Amino acid sequence: MTAPVPIPPLFLDRMSRLLGGEFPAFAAALEGEPVGGLRVNTLKLSAADFGKISPFPLGDAIPWCPSAFIFPLSSFSPGLHPYHLAGLYYLQDPSAMSPAALLDPQPGDRVLDLAAAPGGKTTHLAALMQGGGLLVANEIKDKRVGHLAMNVERWGAGNVVVANETPERLADHFGPYFDRVLVDAPCSGEGMFRKDMGARLDWSPEMVAGCAVRQRNILRVAGKLVRPGGALLYSTCTFAPEENEGVIAEFLREFPEFDVEALPLFEGFERGRPEWLEEKSEKQKAKNKKQKAQESLAGAMRLFPHRVSGEGHFVCLLKRKGAPGADRAGDERMPEMDRARRGLWAAFAADALAADFAADRLKVRGERLYFIPEEMPDFGTLRVVHPGVWFGNFKKERFEPAHPLVLFLRRGQAQHPLNLEPGSPALAAYLRGETLPSGGPAGWTLVTVDGWPLGWGKRVQGVVKNHFPRGWM
Ligand code: SAM
């Protein structure tokens, strides 16, 4: 348990001025229990089917995200359950499920998640895209991109490229390439005050002002990545108007080719509050009043913890006018397997797998074999952490499968798997990294929990050696 930290009084004063009569309910909600959410991985199973096997009682379905349920945060440890390791669900604040749902990506789209770590919205976008098209999950910070890669891996989507780039370098390379871009911006985190004591500690008016500058810079670059006719969704988990309506107002002044698209309101959702910007200086007020675009900011959406089951959020959808033009980025140029490697892969696949993968999507990077998205541009010199699903490595005389291949496999896609029951001593031993006694053919064996792919083992003389990654134990 983290020790409670008082909510910053300057923040409360300001919210009291902005919210007026609503403030007492808001302030009481901020001191209440945070609400959790569990979003089912619909790439692997439906929400209804998860409901039948869920080891924990689930709350109500979340209206704006039909694949998710309200979930009591304190009573269980769902992050430690083997179903979590098998990628059957993601734990996420219900409000944070609104951006991907409202961006509404389609299976054939080219989608960019510009600020993606740790990957909550990436996994949601990937599920909505049903594995089709291209989803670039980008994170600027080296330290955070590993966590993103791990969550993408767990999710088992076949259309995700994990990149570690600046927005500027992406825009220089791609230009207006993407059908949909999500900017889930770094923010002052006021919406997380209920569950994150660190956010309360870090907050200051100067921090809010600094975040607004950074957000304006990020959004300005993000606009250049959206194709004419495409959509840009901006979201934050903060209440500060200068980080929300203020950022959008400035963006619209600079990019008149974008309009705010009014979002549908689910129960408890509130409209954007352009009038909150009037709190600014007289000079700024006069400037703002000239801006007609300001009115359209009411098409944005605000989530407040006293009105919805979830934390604080802001979401605004921007549509770019016009028709798509020619692409700047050409097709990918990753090499295919040579004859010898094709043989090694085919031998492994024949022994261990019961699945076919499109040959033209199997590409090589160094020693690694990747399964790339069906739509794959050239990334040039951009820093790509994973250009798709890492299937494994070519060693001298053999192919060695990697963990992401496990999570990409569906039930029934392996030969002679070793199935372990949840709660069994054998499963606990496997997750501790121990070997397991098991008869059957020698070689790579998929270890499953209740039939859900969980990790690799290698059977040698009646013993399955453990290949579950140490970092996941
Ligand atoms: N979308 C993520 C999710 O749902 O799990 C959360 C993203 S978090 C709110 C914002 C991210 O923006 C952080 O991972 C942070 O490292 C990244 N970021 C920080 N500065 C940035 C910048 N200048 N440009 C792009 N991203 C930045």
XYZ file of C-alpha atoms and ligand atoms in Angstrom:
500
model
C 0.000 0.000 0.000
C 1.338 3.447 -0.918
C 0.968 6.051 1.852
C -1.753 8.593 1.011
C -0.498 11.956 -0.229
C -2.766 15.026 -0.009
C -4.203 16.283 -3.288
C -2.421 19.562 -4.157
C -4.528 22.472 -2.753
C -3.788 24.676 -5.785
C -5.274 22.003 -8.036
C -8.373 21.739 -5.835
C -8.816 25.547 -5.796
C -8.730 25.680 -9.527
C -11.111 22.750 -10.030
C -13.471 24.324 -7.535
C -13.533 27.527 -9.606
C -14.006 25.571 -12.849
C -16.596 23.057 -11.655
C -18.643 25.312 -9.372
C -21.553 23.378 -7.843
C -20.216 20.072 -9.144
C -16.973 20.400 -7.232
C -17.968 18.631 -3.954
C -18.975 15.462 -5.849
C -15.755 15.618 -7.878
C -13.561 16.104 -4.801
C -15.313 13.270 -2.954
C -14.795 10.943 -5.943
C -11.074 11.751 -5.978
C -10.798 10.538 -2.391
C -12.781 7.352 -3.145
C -11.668 3.929 -4.367
C -10.217 3.789 -7.890
C -12.120 1.663 -10.393
C -10.383 -1.124 -12.302
C -11.130 -2.634 -15.687
C -10.341 -5.915 -17.409
C -10.332 -5.896 -21.209
C -10.535 -9.291 -22.903
C -8.151 -10.057 -25.758
C -10.666 -10.595 -28.531
C -7.867 -11.788 -30.812
C -7.921 -14.924 -28.655
C -11.479 -15.227 -27.308
C -14.720 -13.299 -27.030
C -15.734 -11.402 -23.906
C -18.652 -13.832 -23.475
C -16.308 -16.844 -23.636
C -13.927 -15.226 -21.140
C -16.923 -14.648 -18.867
C -17.431 -18.452 -18.824
C -13.834 -19.258 -17.787
C -12.951 -16.184 -15.738
C -11.212 -17.177 -12.497
C -12.460 -13.935 -10.894
C -15.963 -12.453 -10.590
C -16.400 -9.753 -13.231
C -18.410 -6.558 -12.806
C -20.625 -4.859 -15.374
C -19.644 -4.637 -19.045
C -18.137 -1.232 -19.881
C -20.572 0.568 -22.218
C -17.921 2.187 -24.453
C -15.833 -0.976 -24.651
C -17.991 -4.090 -25.046
C -14.985 -6.434 -24.622
C -14.283 -5.131 -21.100
C -15.643 -5.413 -17.581
C -15.442 -3.337 -14.447
C -13.115 -5.158 -12.127
C -12.575 -4.693 -8.373
C -8.930 -3.642 -7.990
C -8.142 -4.701 -4.475
C -9.594 -8.178 -4.093
C -7.526 -10.279 -6.549
C -4.141 -10.354 -8.274
C -5.256 -10.844 -11.868
C -1.856 -9.696 -13.164
C -0.294 -12.829 -11.677
C -2.740 -15.372 -13.110
C -1.424 -17.683 -15.881
C -4.281 -16.488 -18.134
C -2.664 -13.052 -17.948
C 0.688 -14.534 -18.972
C -1.159 -16.239 -21.842
C -2.418 -12.827 -22.990
C -6.125 -13.410 -22.427
C -6.722 -9.940 -20.953
C -5.269 -6.519 -20.193
C -5.902 -4.611 -16.967
C -6.741 -0.989 -17.690
C -8.618 1.955 -16.237
C -12.074 1.920 -17.917
C -11.744 5.589 -18.957
C -8.454 4.766 -20.712
C -10.425 2.368 -22.923
C -12.294 5.238 -24.559
C -9.556 6.614 -26.913
C -8.961 3.432 -28.944
C -12.700 2.684 -29.025
C -13.487 6.186 -30.336
C -10.642 6.193 -32.882
C -12.373 3.046 -34.165
C -9.603 1.557 -36.346
C -10.649 -0.893 -39.056
C -8.869 -4.163 -39.938
C -7.153 -2.901 -43.139
C -6.059 0.490 -41.740
C -2.607 1.946 -41.262
C -2.588 3.105 -37.657
C 0.081 4.882 -35.621
C 0.079 4.913 -31.818
C 2.608 7.700 -31.376
C 3.114 7.599 -27.592
C 2.433 3.956 -26.921
C 4.253 2.663 -23.801
C 3.317 0.639 -21.843
C 0.866 -0.439 -24.532
C -2.633 -0.272 -23.053
C -4.090 1.517 -26.040
C -1.895 -0.375 -28.508
C -3.346 -3.697 -27.365
C -6.852 -2.271 -27.639
C -6.215 -0.910 -31.159
C -4.697 -4.257 -32.206
C -7.770 -6.142 -31.013
C -10.102 -3.769 -32.870
C -8.026 -4.219 -36.045
C -8.361 -8.017 -35.689
C -4.751 -8.516 -36.733
C -5.202 -6.824 -40.154
C -3.469 -3.803 -41.707
C -0.579 -2.133 -39.906
C -0.263 -0.811 -36.367
C 2.937 1.059 -35.541
C 3.376 1.238 -31.754
C 5.958 3.921 -31.084
C 7.624 4.988 -27.860
C 10.217 7.736 -27.701
C 11.830 6.649 -24.418
C 14.362 3.817 -24.579
C 13.585 2.841 -20.988
C 9.871 2.399 -21.667
C 9.951 0.660 -25.026
C 10.856 -2.757 -23.532
C 7.668 -2.789 -21.469
C 5.683 -1.861 -24.572
C 7.317 -4.683 -26.558
C 6.485 -7.159 -23.791
C 2.814 -6.185 -23.669
C 2.549 -6.334 -27.466
C 4.187 -9.757 -27.367
C 1.746 -11.018 -24.732
C -1.166 -9.799 -26.820
C -0.185 -11.951 -29.811
C -1.207 -9.598 -32.638
C 0.276 -10.185 -36.090
C 0.077 -6.593 -37.331
C 2.220 -4.600 -34.871
C 5.602 -2.956 -35.487
C 7.257 -1.678 -32.288
C 9.336 1.448 -32.905
C 11.502 3.651 -30.689
C 11.515 7.018 -32.428
C 10.858 10.709 -32.080
C 7.642 11.999 -33.632
C 9.771 14.303 -35.824
C 11.755 11.467 -37.396
C 8.574 9.501 -38.048
C 6.981 12.514 -39.728
C 10.097 13.183 -41.837
C 10.123 9.601 -43.031
C 6.446 8.845 -43.518
C 4.744 12.170 -44.160
C 0.916 11.867 -44.320
C 0.851 8.058 -44.459
C -1.501 6.917 -41.679
C -5.287 6.516 -41.762
C -5.495 6.992 -38.003
C -3.051 8.413 -35.501
C -3.422 8.237 -31.732
C -1.628 10.774 -29.545
C -2.088 9.659 -25.958
C 0.018 12.512 -24.726
C 2.339 12.678 -21.715
C 0.456 14.906 -19.262
C 0.312 16.170 -15.689
C -1.787 13.120 -14.705
C -4.451 14.901 -12.629
C -6.960 12.271 -13.752
C -4.840 9.629 -11.995
C -4.781 11.381 -8.599
C -7.133 8.776 -7.137
C -4.858 5.827 -7.826
C -1.379 7.286 -8.299
C 0.131 9.023 -5.275
C 3.234 9.807 -7.377
C 1.083 11.963 -9.680
C -0.081 13.994 -6.643
C 3.513 14.453 -5.511
C 4.852 15.483 -8.933
C 2.097 17.996 -9.733
C 2.675 21.758 -9.854
C 1.243 24.626 -11.959
C 4.642 24.843 -13.674
C 4.436 21.177 -14.578
C 1.009 21.719 -16.148
C 2.377 24.623 -18.202
C 5.404 22.567 -19.289
C 3.204 19.638 -20.319
C 1.041 21.952 -22.432
C 4.088 23.156 -24.389
C 5.259 19.600 -24.986
C 1.772 18.463 -26.015
C 1.426 21.296 -28.519
C 4.758 20.283 -30.051
C 3.829 16.598 -30.253
C 0.397 17.257 -31.759
C 1.840 19.651 -34.328
C 4.114 16.864 -35.604
C 1.404 14.202 -35.330
C -0.813 16.231 -37.689
C 1.774 15.779 -40.430
C 1.468 11.992 -40.182
C -2.283 11.865 -40.912
C -3.353 11.297 -44.514
C -5.992 13.595 -46.020
C -9.350 12.079 -45.059
C -7.726 10.437 -42.016
C -8.273 10.903 -38.288
C -6.165 12.070 -35.363
C -7.233 11.326 -31.810
C -5.733 13.311 -28.945
C -6.135 12.109 -25.373
C -4.778 12.890 -21.911
C -5.506 11.728 -18.380
C -5.646 15.228 -16.956
C -8.268 17.934 -16.325
C -6.160 21.058 -16.991
C -7.778 23.028 -19.842
C -4.449 24.246 -21.229
C -3.388 20.599 -21.726
C -6.694 19.725 -23.376
C -8.948 22.267 -25.132
C -5.996 24.713 -25.194
C -3.763 22.306 -27.126
C -6.542 21.565 -29.618
C -7.397 25.271 -30.069
C -3.801 26.070 -30.963
C -3.586 23.058 -33.288
C -6.713 24.165 -35.172
C -5.273 27.649 -35.620
C -2.163 26.185 -37.219
C -3.830 23.363 -39.188
C -7.125 24.615 -40.673
C -7.320 21.401 -42.711
C -8.440 19.637 -39.509
C -11.903 19.830 -37.887
C -13.104 18.549 -34.532
C -15.440 15.609 -35.040
C -18.101 15.574 -32.315
C -17.818 12.361 -30.320
C -20.791 10.261 -29.230
C -21.636 10.671 -25.568
C -22.044 7.569 -23.460
C -23.827 7.928 -20.139
C -21.747 10.112 -17.840
C -19.496 11.458 -20.624
C -19.304 15.254 -20.762
C -18.583 17.616 -23.629
C -15.286 19.529 -23.952
C -15.205 22.789 -21.990
C -13.888 25.545 -24.300
C -15.236 28.101 -21.817
C -12.647 26.910 -19.303
C -9.968 28.488 -21.494
C -11.493 31.866 -20.667
C -9.853 31.546 -17.283
C -6.733 32.744 -19.086
C -5.401 36.282 -19.155
C -7.435 39.143 -20.677
C -5.037 39.239 -23.643
C -5.463 35.539 -24.287
C -9.255 35.894 -23.859
C -9.439 38.539 -26.567
C -7.419 36.330 -28.899
C -9.566 33.309 -28.119
C -12.814 35.151 -28.751
C -11.752 35.743 -32.325
C -11.458 32.021 -32.881
C -14.677 30.533 -34.154
C -13.056 27.120 -34.104
C -13.170 27.413 -30.339
C -16.861 26.497 -30.321
C -16.180 23.186 -31.995
C -14.056 22.173 -29.013
C -17.279 21.205 -27.298
C -17.189 18.192 -29.655
C -14.359 16.839 -27.513
C -15.139 14.709 -24.509
C -14.347 14.763 -20.823
C -14.582 11.908 -18.366
C -14.870 12.789 -14.682
C -14.557 10.255 -11.854
C -17.792 11.463 -10.233
C -19.741 10.816 -13.441
C -18.322 7.561 -14.859
C -16.836 4.364 -13.434
C -13.260 5.289 -14.258
C -10.574 7.911 -13.810
C -10.254 11.379 -15.406
C -9.709 11.602 -19.173
C -9.949 13.986 -22.107
C -10.482 12.801 -25.698
C -10.735 14.809 -28.916
C -11.128 13.415 -32.437
C -9.805 15.524 -35.325
C -10.603 14.742 -38.953
C -8.336 15.851 -41.792
C -10.147 17.162 -44.851
C -9.346 15.976 -48.376
C -8.663 12.783 -50.284
C -5.629 10.512 -49.850
C -2.620 11.246 -52.080
C 0.437 9.189 -53.059
C 2.577 7.555 -50.343
C 6.075 8.659 -49.569
C 7.284 5.456 -47.831
C 7.840 2.558 -50.248
C 7.272 -1.140 -49.519
C 9.441 -2.973 -47.015
C 12.676 -4.488 -48.232
C 13.353 -7.138 -45.620
C 14.948 -10.302 -47.037
C 13.103 -13.600 -47.233
C 14.607 -16.853 -45.927
C 17.250 -18.473 -48.111
C 16.876 -22.149 -49.004
C 18.801 -23.502 -46.025
C 16.786 -21.424 -43.541
C 13.524 -22.326 -45.220
C 14.447 -25.950 -44.586
C 15.224 -25.316 -40.887
C 11.974 -23.436 -40.356
C 9.945 -26.049 -42.238
C 11.456 -28.853 -40.138
C 10.646 -27.028 -36.897
C 7.130 -26.155 -38.056
C 6.404 -29.737 -39.146
C 7.518 -31.110 -35.755
C 6.039 -28.532 -33.395
C 3.228 -26.591 -35.091
C -0.184 -27.271 -36.568
C -0.540 -23.916 -38.358
C 0.308 -22.317 -41.697
C 1.689 -18.798 -42.049
C 1.662 -16.770 -45.277
C 5.147 -17.335 -46.746
C 5.407 -13.761 -48.072
C 5.104 -12.418 -44.509
C 8.026 -14.452 -43.156
C 11.066 -12.157 -43.260
C 14.566 -12.248 -41.877
C 16.429 -9.664 -39.806
C 19.935 -10.859 -38.944
C 19.488 -14.270 -37.310
C 15.853 -13.619 -36.516
C 12.733 -14.762 -38.316
C 9.786 -12.341 -38.152
C 6.160 -12.535 -39.220
C 5.487 -9.042 -40.561
C 2.146 -7.172 -40.828
C 0.148 -7.658 -44.027
C 0.692 -3.961 -44.824
C 4.366 -3.180 -44.343
C 6.158 -0.013 -45.478
C 9.884 0.553 -45.603
C 11.106 1.976 -42.270
C 14.427 3.194 -43.697
C 16.778 4.197 -40.872
C 14.037 4.461 -38.228
C 14.654 2.540 -34.997
C 12.453 -0.533 -35.203
C 12.550 -2.770 -32.140
C 10.361 -5.497 -33.656
C 9.131 -5.383 -37.274
C 6.353 -7.872 -36.434
C 6.066 -11.080 -34.414
C 9.479 -12.491 -33.555
C 9.139 -16.183 -34.446
C 12.626 -17.323 -33.497
C 16.329 -17.468 -34.331
C 18.356 -19.375 -36.852
C 21.266 -21.140 -35.220
C 23.885 -23.104 -37.138
C 21.883 -26.231 -37.881
C 18.520 -25.518 -36.324
C 15.694 -23.094 -35.763
C 15.052 -22.053 -32.157
C 11.553 -20.656 -31.493
C 11.095 -17.417 -29.491
C 8.477 -16.626 -26.854
C 6.395 -14.206 -29.012
C 5.573 -17.095 -31.353
C 3.892 -18.877 -28.412
C 1.568 -15.951 -27.754
C 0.778 -15.590 -31.445
C -0.344 -19.228 -31.679
C -4.004 -19.950 -31.026
C -5.466 -22.994 -29.288
C -4.882 -26.163 -31.249
C -2.047 -24.760 -33.379
C 0.699 -26.974 -31.923
C 1.597 -30.653 -32.251
C 1.664 -32.697 -29.029
C 1.364 -29.786 -26.539
C 1.884 -30.311 -22.840
C -1.244 -29.015 -21.132
C -1.155 -27.918 -17.476
C -4.129 -27.177 -15.251
C -4.459 -23.786 -13.500
C -3.557 -24.194 -9.841
C -1.647 -27.448 -10.450
C 1.815 -28.048 -8.893
C 3.175 -28.753 -12.408
C 2.079 -25.308 -13.649
C 3.560 -23.601 -10.592
C 6.825 -25.505 -11.179
C 6.885 -24.491 -14.860
C 6.360 -20.829 -13.965
C 9.248 -21.076 -11.474
C 11.520 -22.212 -14.306
C 11.705 -25.901 -13.351
C 11.871 -28.890 -15.721
C 8.828 -31.182 -15.948
C 8.692 -34.946 -16.347
C 6.647 -35.702 -19.480
C 6.493 -38.566 -21.954
C 6.106 -37.910 -25.682
C 8.129 -37.141 -28.762
C 11.485 -35.406 -28.346
C 11.821 -31.780 -29.413
C 10.047 -28.450 -29.019
C 6.767 -28.691 -27.129
C 4.211 -25.995 -26.567
C 3.246 -25.735 -22.890
C -0.368 -24.629 -22.475
C -2.636 -23.689 -19.590
C -6.150 -25.027 -20.147
C -5.182 -25.218 -23.822
C -3.973 -21.567 -24.015
C -0.381 -21.281 -25.300
C 1.901 -20.203 -22.446
C 5.552 -21.029 -23.205
C 8.059 -23.359 -24.831
C 9.570 -26.489 -23.435
C 12.015 -28.894 -25.059
C 11.491 -32.579 -24.393
C 14.596 -34.710 -24.016
C 14.326 -38.287 -22.732
C 11.049 -37.866 -20.884
C 11.874 -34.465 -19.372
C 10.622 -31.120 -20.662
C 13.318 -28.471 -20.250
C 11.983 -25.076 -19.322
C 12.132 -22.257 -21.908
C 9.695 -19.881 -20.220
C 11.444 -16.463 -20.245
C 13.071 -15.598 -16.917
C 11.844 -11.993 -17.088
C 8.217 -13.191 -17.197
C 8.388 -15.459 -14.130
N -0.667 5.145 -24.583
C -0.028 4.544 -23.433
C -0.899 3.439 -22.908
O -2.107 3.447 -23.136
O -0.366 2.516 -22.276
C 0.320 5.579 -22.384
C 1.132 6.709 -22.911
S 1.700 7.830 -21.721
C 0.279 8.674 -21.289
C 2.570 8.986 -22.687
C 3.831 8.474 -23.345
O 4.415 9.562 -24.086
C 4.923 7.996 -22.399
O 5.248 6.658 -22.683
C 6.089 8.923 -22.666
O 7.353 8.287 -22.593
C 5.810 9.414 -24.067
N 6.446 10.718 -24.387
C 7.089 11.559 -23.546
N 7.568 12.619 -24.226
C 7.243 12.435 -25.514
C 7.494 13.176 -26.709
N 8.149 14.320 -26.686
N 7.013 12.674 -27.861
C 6.334 11.509 -27.887
N 6.081 10.774 -26.790
C 6.523 11.232 -25.615
